[in-house]
Amino acid sequence: SNKFAGNLLNRWDGVSFSISKNKVPFFRKSLGLIESYVEKKVKSGDHTIIICRITNFENFKSKKPLIYFKSKYRSI
């Protein structure tokens, strides 16, 4: 996650990835994949609620997810 927060030009250099059914890159070592498209946007005050329709879902591994909260990596 730190690599993808940095320089946009070299983001994918040295990263192992595959291409999904919908032609979206994903990390080979990821826990899973959810692909969707935006079906509707709803304005509510100063927020926008985005409603998506899932087009593809895959669960690769049953492990704990990466969580970044309050400037630190954490676990569940």
mmCIF file of N, CA and C in Angstrom:
data_model
loop_
_atom_site.group_PDB
_atom_site.id
_atom_site.type_symbol
_atom_site.label_atom_id
_atom_site.label_comp_id
_atom_site.label_asym_id
_atom_site.label_seq_id
_atom_site.Cartn_x
_atom_site.Cartn_y
_atom_site.Cartn_z
ATOM 1 N N SER A 1 0.823 -1.198 0.000
ATOM 2 C CA SER A 1 0.000 0.000 0.000
ATOM 3 C C SER A 1 0.862 1.256 0.000
ATOM 4 N N ASN A 2 2.028 1.199 0.647
ATOM 5 C CA ASN A 2 2.903 2.368 0.640
ATOM 6 C C ASN A 2 3.408 2.684 -0.762
ATOM 7 N N LYS A 3 3.718 1.658 -1.530
ATOM 8 C CA LYS A 3 4.208 1.866 -2.896
ATOM 9 C C LYS A 3 3.152 2.572 -3.748
ATOM 10 N N PHE A 4 1.901 2.226 -3.586
ATOM 11 C CA PHE A 4 0.848 2.808 -4.401
ATOM 12 C C PHE A 4 0.413 4.186 -3.907
ATOM 13 N N ALA A 5 0.897 4.595 -2.750
ATOM 14 C CA ALA A 5 0.627 5.940 -2.251
ATOM 15 C C ALA A 5 1.683 6.918 -2.765
ATOM 16 N N GLY A 6 2.732 6.397 -3.382
ATOM 17 C CA GLY A 6 3.851 7.228 -3.828
ATOM 18 C C GLY A 6 3.770 7.636 -5.286
ATOM 19 N N ASN A 7 4.918 7.664 -5.938
ATOM 20 C CA ASN A 7 5.084 8.132 -7.309
ATOM 21 C C ASN A 7 4.165 7.390 -8.282
ATOM 22 N N LEU A 8 3.356 8.124 -8.999
ATOM 23 C CA LEU A 8 2.406 7.528 -9.945
ATOM 24 C C LEU A 8 3.093 6.854 -11.124
ATOM 25 N N LEU A 9 4.228 7.367 -11.558
ATOM 26 C CA LEU A 9 4.892 6.835 -12.748
ATOM 27 C C LEU A 9 5.433 5.421 -12.553
ATOM 28 N N ASN A 10 5.989 5.122 -11.400
ATOM 29 C CA ASN A 10 6.632 3.825 -11.165
ATOM 30 C C ASN A 10 5.799 2.894 -10.299
ATOM 31 N N ARG A 11 4.557 3.175 -10.175
ATOM 32 C CA ARG A 11 3.676 2.441 -9.259
ATOM 33 C C ARG A 11 3.675 0.927 -9.500
ATOM 34 N N TRP A 12 3.611 0.489 -10.742
ATOM 35 C CA TRP A 12 3.487 -0.942 -11.044
ATOM 36 C C TRP A 12 4.825 -1.643 -11.269
ATOM 37 N N ASP A 13 5.939 -0.921 -11.231
ATOM 38 C CA ASP A 13 7.254 -1.541 -11.428
ATOM 39 C C ASP A 13 7.535 -2.578 -10.352
ATOM 40 N N GLY A 14 7.867 -3.799 -10.766
ATOM 41 C CA GLY A 14 8.222 -4.865 -9.846
ATOM 42 C C GLY A 14 7.066 -5.466 -9.066
ATOM 43 N N VAL A 15 5.847 -5.142 -9.451
ATOM 44 C CA VAL A 15 4.661 -5.644 -8.754
ATOM 45 C C VAL A 15 4.080 -6.830 -9.515
ATOM 46 N N SER A 16 3.825 -7.934 -8.818
ATOM 47 C CA SER A 16 3.231 -9.115 -9.425
ATOM 48 C C SER A 16 1.710 -8.950 -9.453
ATOM 49 N N PHE A 17 1.140 -8.926 -10.668
ATOM 50 C CA PHE A 17 -0.299 -8.747 -10.784
ATOM 51 C C PHE A 17 -0.859 -9.583 -11.933
ATOM 52 N N SER A 18 -2.160 -9.752 -11.925
ATOM 53 C CA SER A 18 -2.883 -10.442 -12.991
ATOM 54 C C SER A 18 -3.974 -9.506 -13.493
ATOM 55 N N ILE A 19 -4.653 -9.926 -14.552
ATOM 56 C CA ILE A 19 -5.757 -9.146 -15.109
ATOM 57 C C ILE A 19 -7.041 -9.953 -14.921
ATOM 58 N N SER A 20 -8.080 -9.317 -14.404
ATOM 59 C CA SER A 20 -9.354 -9.982 -14.118
ATOM 60 C C SER A 20 -10.182 -10.187 -15.388
ATOM 61 N N LYS A 21 -11.333 -10.843 -15.215
ATOM 62 C CA LYS A 21 -12.271 -11.056 -16.330
ATOM 63 C C LYS A 21 -12.681 -9.743 -16.988
ATOM 64 N N ASN A 22 -12.805 -8.705 -16.163
ATOM 65 C CA ASN A 22 -13.229 -7.392 -16.657
ATOM 66 C C ASN A 22 -12.050 -6.486 -17.001
ATOM 67 N N LYS A 23 -10.873 -7.099 -17.165
ATOM 68 C CA LYS A 23 -9.659 -6.406 -17.588
ATOM 69 C C LYS A 23 -9.162 -5.364 -16.587
ATOM 70 N N VAL A 24 -9.280 -5.700 -15.294
ATOM 71 C CA VAL A 24 -8.805 -4.836 -14.220
ATOM 72 C C VAL A 24 -7.597 -5.504 -13.572
ATOM 73 N N PRO A 25 -6.486 -4.770 -13.363
ATOM 74 C CA PRO A 25 -5.330 -5.380 -12.699
ATOM 75 C C PRO A 25 -5.625 -5.624 -11.220
ATOM 76 N N PHE A 26 -5.115 -6.748 -10.699
ATOM 77 C CA PHE A 26 -5.229 -7.039 -9.269
ATOM 78 C C PHE A 26 -3.970 -7.756 -8.817
ATOM 79 N N PHE A 27 -3.667 -7.645 -7.534
ATOM 80 C CA PHE A 27 -2.460 -8.253 -6.971
ATOM 81 C C PHE A 27 -2.640 -9.759 -6.843
ATOM 82 N N ARG A 28 -1.666 -10.513 -7.278
ATOM 83 C CA ARG A 28 -1.731 -11.974 -7.197
ATOM 84 C C ARG A 28 -1.777 -12.463 -5.758
ATOM 85 N N LYS A 29 -1.185 -11.719 -4.836
ATOM 86 C CA LYS A 29 -1.161 -12.132 -3.431
ATOM 87 C C LYS A 29 -2.319 -11.525 -2.631
ATOM 88 N N SER A 30 -3.307 -10.957 -3.300
ATOM 89 C CA SER A 30 -4.424 -10.343 -2.583
ATOM 90 C C SER A 30 -5.350 -11.403 -1.987
ATOM 91 N N LEU A 31 -6.181 -10.983 -1.049
ATOM 92 C CA LEU A 31 -7.122 -11.904 -0.412
ATOM 93 C C LEU A 31 -8.328 -12.182 -1.298
ATOM 94 N N GLY A 32 -8.641 -11.258 -2.163
ATOM 95 C CA GLY A 32 -9.805 -11.434 -3.021
ATOM 96 C C GLY A 32 -9.948 -10.287 -3.980
ATOM 97 N N LEU A 33 -11.064 -10.301 -4.680
ATOM 98 C CA LEU A 33 -11.311 -9.316 -5.729
ATOM 99 C C LEU A 33 -12.805 -9.025 -5.778
ATOM 100 N N ILE A 34 -13.157 -7.755 -5.813
ATOM 101 C CA ILE A 34 -14.541 -7.348 -6.037
ATOM 102 C C ILE A 34 -14.514 -6.334 -7.168
ATOM 103 N N GLU A 35 -15.249 -6.608 -8.237
ATOM 104 C CA GLU A 35 -15.377 -5.674 -9.352
ATOM 105 C C GLU A 35 -16.825 -5.219 -9.436
ATOM 106 N N SER A 36 -16.991 -3.948 -9.734
ATOM 107 C CA SER A 36 -18.350 -3.414 -9.816
ATOM 108 C C SER A 36 -18.368 -2.202 -10.740
ATOM 109 N N TYR A 37 -19.566 -1.730 -11.035
ATOM 110 C CA TYR A 37 -19.705 -0.466 -11.743
ATOM 111 C C TYR A 37 -20.700 0.394 -10.977
ATOM 112 N N VAL A 38 -20.529 1.702 -11.135
ATOM 113 C CA VAL A 38 -21.402 2.645 -10.438
ATOM 114 C C VAL A 38 -22.768 2.625 -11.100
ATOM 115 N N GLU A 39 -23.779 2.279 -10.310
ATOM 116 C CA GLU A 39 -25.144 2.233 -10.814
ATOM 117 C C GLU A 39 -25.890 3.534 -10.531
ATOM 118 N N LYS A 40 -25.554 4.150 -9.396
ATOM 119 C CA LYS A 40 -26.280 5.355 -9.016
ATOM 120 C C LYS A 40 -25.469 6.156 -8.010
ATOM 121 N N LYS A 41 -25.553 7.490 -8.103
ATOM 122 C CA LYS A 41 -24.949 8.385 -7.123
ATOM 123 C C LYS A 41 -26.069 9.188 -6.482
ATOM 124 N N VAL A 42 -26.070 9.234 -5.158
ATOM 125 C CA VAL A 42 -27.111 9.938 -4.421
ATOM 126 C C VAL A 42 -26.462 11.012 -3.556
ATOM 127 N N LYS A 43 -26.810 12.267 -3.779
ATOM 128 C CA LYS A 43 -26.302 13.376 -2.957
ATOM 129 C C LYS A 43 -27.066 13.411 -1.648
ATOM 130 N N SER A 44 -26.324 13.571 -0.554
ATOM 131 C CA SER A 44 -26.939 13.685 0.763
ATOM 132 C C SER A 44 -26.098 14.664 1.581
ATOM 133 N N GLY A 45 -26.559 15.880 1.711
ATOM 134 C CA GLY A 45 -25.784 16.896 2.407
ATOM 135 C C GLY A 45 -24.489 17.160 1.669
ATOM 136 N N ASP A 46 -23.364 17.074 2.382
ATOM 137 C CA ASP A 46 -22.065 17.277 1.738
ATOM 138 C C ASP A 46 -21.405 15.956 1.340
ATOM 139 N N HIS A 47 -22.183 14.864 1.289
ATOM 140 C CA HIS A 47 -21.686 13.544 0.904
ATOM 141 C C HIS A 47 -22.358 13.072 -0.382
ATOM 142 N N THR A 48 -21.715 12.151 -1.035
ATOM 143 C CA THR A 48 -22.308 11.445 -2.167
ATOM 144 C C THR A 48 -22.262 9.959 -1.857
ATOM 145 N N ILE A 49 -23.414 9.315 -1.874
ATOM 146 C CA ILE A 49 -23.509 7.873 -1.646
ATOM 147 C C ILE A 49 -23.421 7.210 -3.016
ATOM 148 N N ILE A 50 -22.487 6.286 -3.166
ATOM 149 C CA ILE A 50 -22.296 5.611 -4.447
ATOM 150 C C ILE A 50 -22.818 4.186 -4.325
ATOM 151 N N ILE A 51 -23.784 3.842 -5.161
ATOM 152 C CA ILE A 51 -24.377 2.501 -5.179
ATOM 153 C C ILE A 51 -23.818 1.771 -6.393
ATOM 154 N N CYS A 52 -23.215 0.611 -6.140
ATOM 155 C CA CYS A 52 -22.567 -0.148 -7.216
ATOM 156 C C CYS A 52 -23.215 -1.505 -7.394
ATOM 157 N N ARG A 53 -23.093 -2.044 -8.597
ATOM 158 C CA ARG A 53 -23.527 -3.402 -8.899
ATOM 159 C C ARG A 53 -22.275 -4.243 -9.078
ATOM 160 N N ILE A 54 -22.165 -5.308 -8.288
ATOM 161 C CA ILE A 54 -21.015 -6.202 -8.357
ATOM 162 C C ILE A 54 -21.123 -7.061 -9.612
ATOM 163 N N THR A 55 -20.029 -7.098 -10.377
ATOM 164 C CA THR A 55 -19.994 -7.880 -11.616
ATOM 165 C C THR A 55 -19.100 -9.107 -11.512
ATOM 166 N N ASN A 56 -18.193 -9.105 -10.516
ATOM 167 C CA ASN A 56 -17.294 -10.235 -10.352
ATOM 168 C C ASN A 56 -16.778 -10.234 -8.915
ATOM 169 N N PHE A 57 -16.740 -11.405 -8.295
ATOM 170 C CA PHE A 57 -16.237 -11.538 -6.933
ATOM 171 C C PHE A 57 -15.456 -12.836 -6.838
ATOM 172 N N GLU A 58 -14.275 -12.767 -6.244
ATOM 173 C CA GLU A 58 -13.489 -13.972 -6.027
ATOM 174 C C GLU A 58 -12.806 -13.882 -4.668
ATOM 175 N N ASN A 59 -12.793 -14.977 -3.930
ATOM 176 C CA ASN A 59 -12.089 -15.073 -2.656
ATOM 177 C C ASN A 59 -10.886 -15.973 -2.889
ATOM 178 N N PHE A 60 -9.678 -15.425 -2.748
ATOM 179 C CA PHE A 60 -8.467 -16.194 -3.021
ATOM 180 C C PHE A 60 -7.902 -16.878 -1.784
ATOM 181 N N LYS A 61 -7.910 -16.174 -0.657
ATOM 182 C CA LYS A 61 -7.278 -16.690 0.553
ATOM 183 C C LYS A 61 -8.106 -16.307 1.771
ATOM 184 N N SER A 62 -8.085 -17.137 2.767
ATOM 185 C CA SER A 62 -8.757 -16.828 4.032
ATOM 186 C C SER A 62 -7.717 -16.382 5.046
ATOM 187 N N LYS A 63 -7.355 -15.129 4.967
ATOM 188 C CA LYS A 63 -6.399 -14.530 5.898
ATOM 189 C C LYS A 63 -6.961 -13.204 6.379
ATOM 190 N N LYS A 64 -6.273 -12.591 7.335
ATOM 191 C CA LYS A 64 -6.699 -11.294 7.852
ATOM 192 C C LYS A 64 -6.375 -10.191 6.839
ATOM 193 N N PRO A 65 -7.268 -9.207 6.691
ATOM 194 C CA PRO A 65 -7.033 -8.116 5.733
ATOM 195 C C PRO A 65 -6.026 -7.093 6.258
ATOM 196 N N LEU A 66 -5.468 -6.306 5.349
ATOM 197 C CA LEU A 66 -4.606 -5.192 5.694
ATOM 198 C C LEU A 66 -5.503 -4.023 6.089
ATOM 199 N N ILE A 67 -5.255 -3.465 7.265
ATOM 200 C CA ILE A 67 -6.055 -2.347 7.754
ATOM 201 C C ILE A 67 -5.121 -1.193 8.069
ATOM 202 N N TYR A 68 -5.431 -0.019 7.553
ATOM 203 C CA TYR A 68 -4.656 1.184 7.834
ATOM 204 C C TYR A 68 -5.597 2.184 8.477
ATOM 205 N N PHE A 69 -5.331 2.510 9.736
ATOM 206 C CA PHE A 69 -6.225 3.382 10.497
ATOM 207 C C PHE A 69 -5.396 4.266 11.422
ATOM 208 N N LYS A 70 -5.676 5.551 11.428
ATOM 209 C CA LYS A 70 -4.952 6.515 12.259
ATOM 210 C C LYS A 70 -3.445 6.432 12.034
ATOM 211 N N SER A 71 -3.055 6.403 10.757
ATOM 212 C CA SER A 71 -1.652 6.419 10.332
ATOM 213 C C SER A 71 -0.836 5.198 10.735
ATOM 214 N N LYS A 72 -1.509 4.064 11.037
ATOM 215 C CA LYS A 72 -0.801 2.835 11.390
ATOM 216 C C LYS A 72 -1.493 1.627 10.762
ATOM 217 N N TYR A 73 -0.682 0.592 10.467
ATOM 218 C CA TYR A 73 -1.245 -0.675 10.023
ATOM 219 C C TYR A 73 -1.728 -1.430 11.248
ATOM 220 N N ARG A 74 -2.875 -2.075 11.124
ATOM 221 C CA ARG A 74 -3.473 -2.766 12.261
ATOM 222 C C ARG A 74 -4.038 -4.107 11.808
ATOM 223 N N SER A 75 -4.423 -4.921 12.776
ATOM 224 C CA SER A 75 -5.068 -6.203 12.468
ATOM 225 C C SER A 75 -6.364 -6.317 13.250
ATOM 226 N N ILE A 76 -7.176 -7.248 12.833
ATOM 227 C CA ILE A 76 -8.467 -7.466 13.503
ATOM 228 C C ILE A 76 -8.250 -8.485 14.598
#
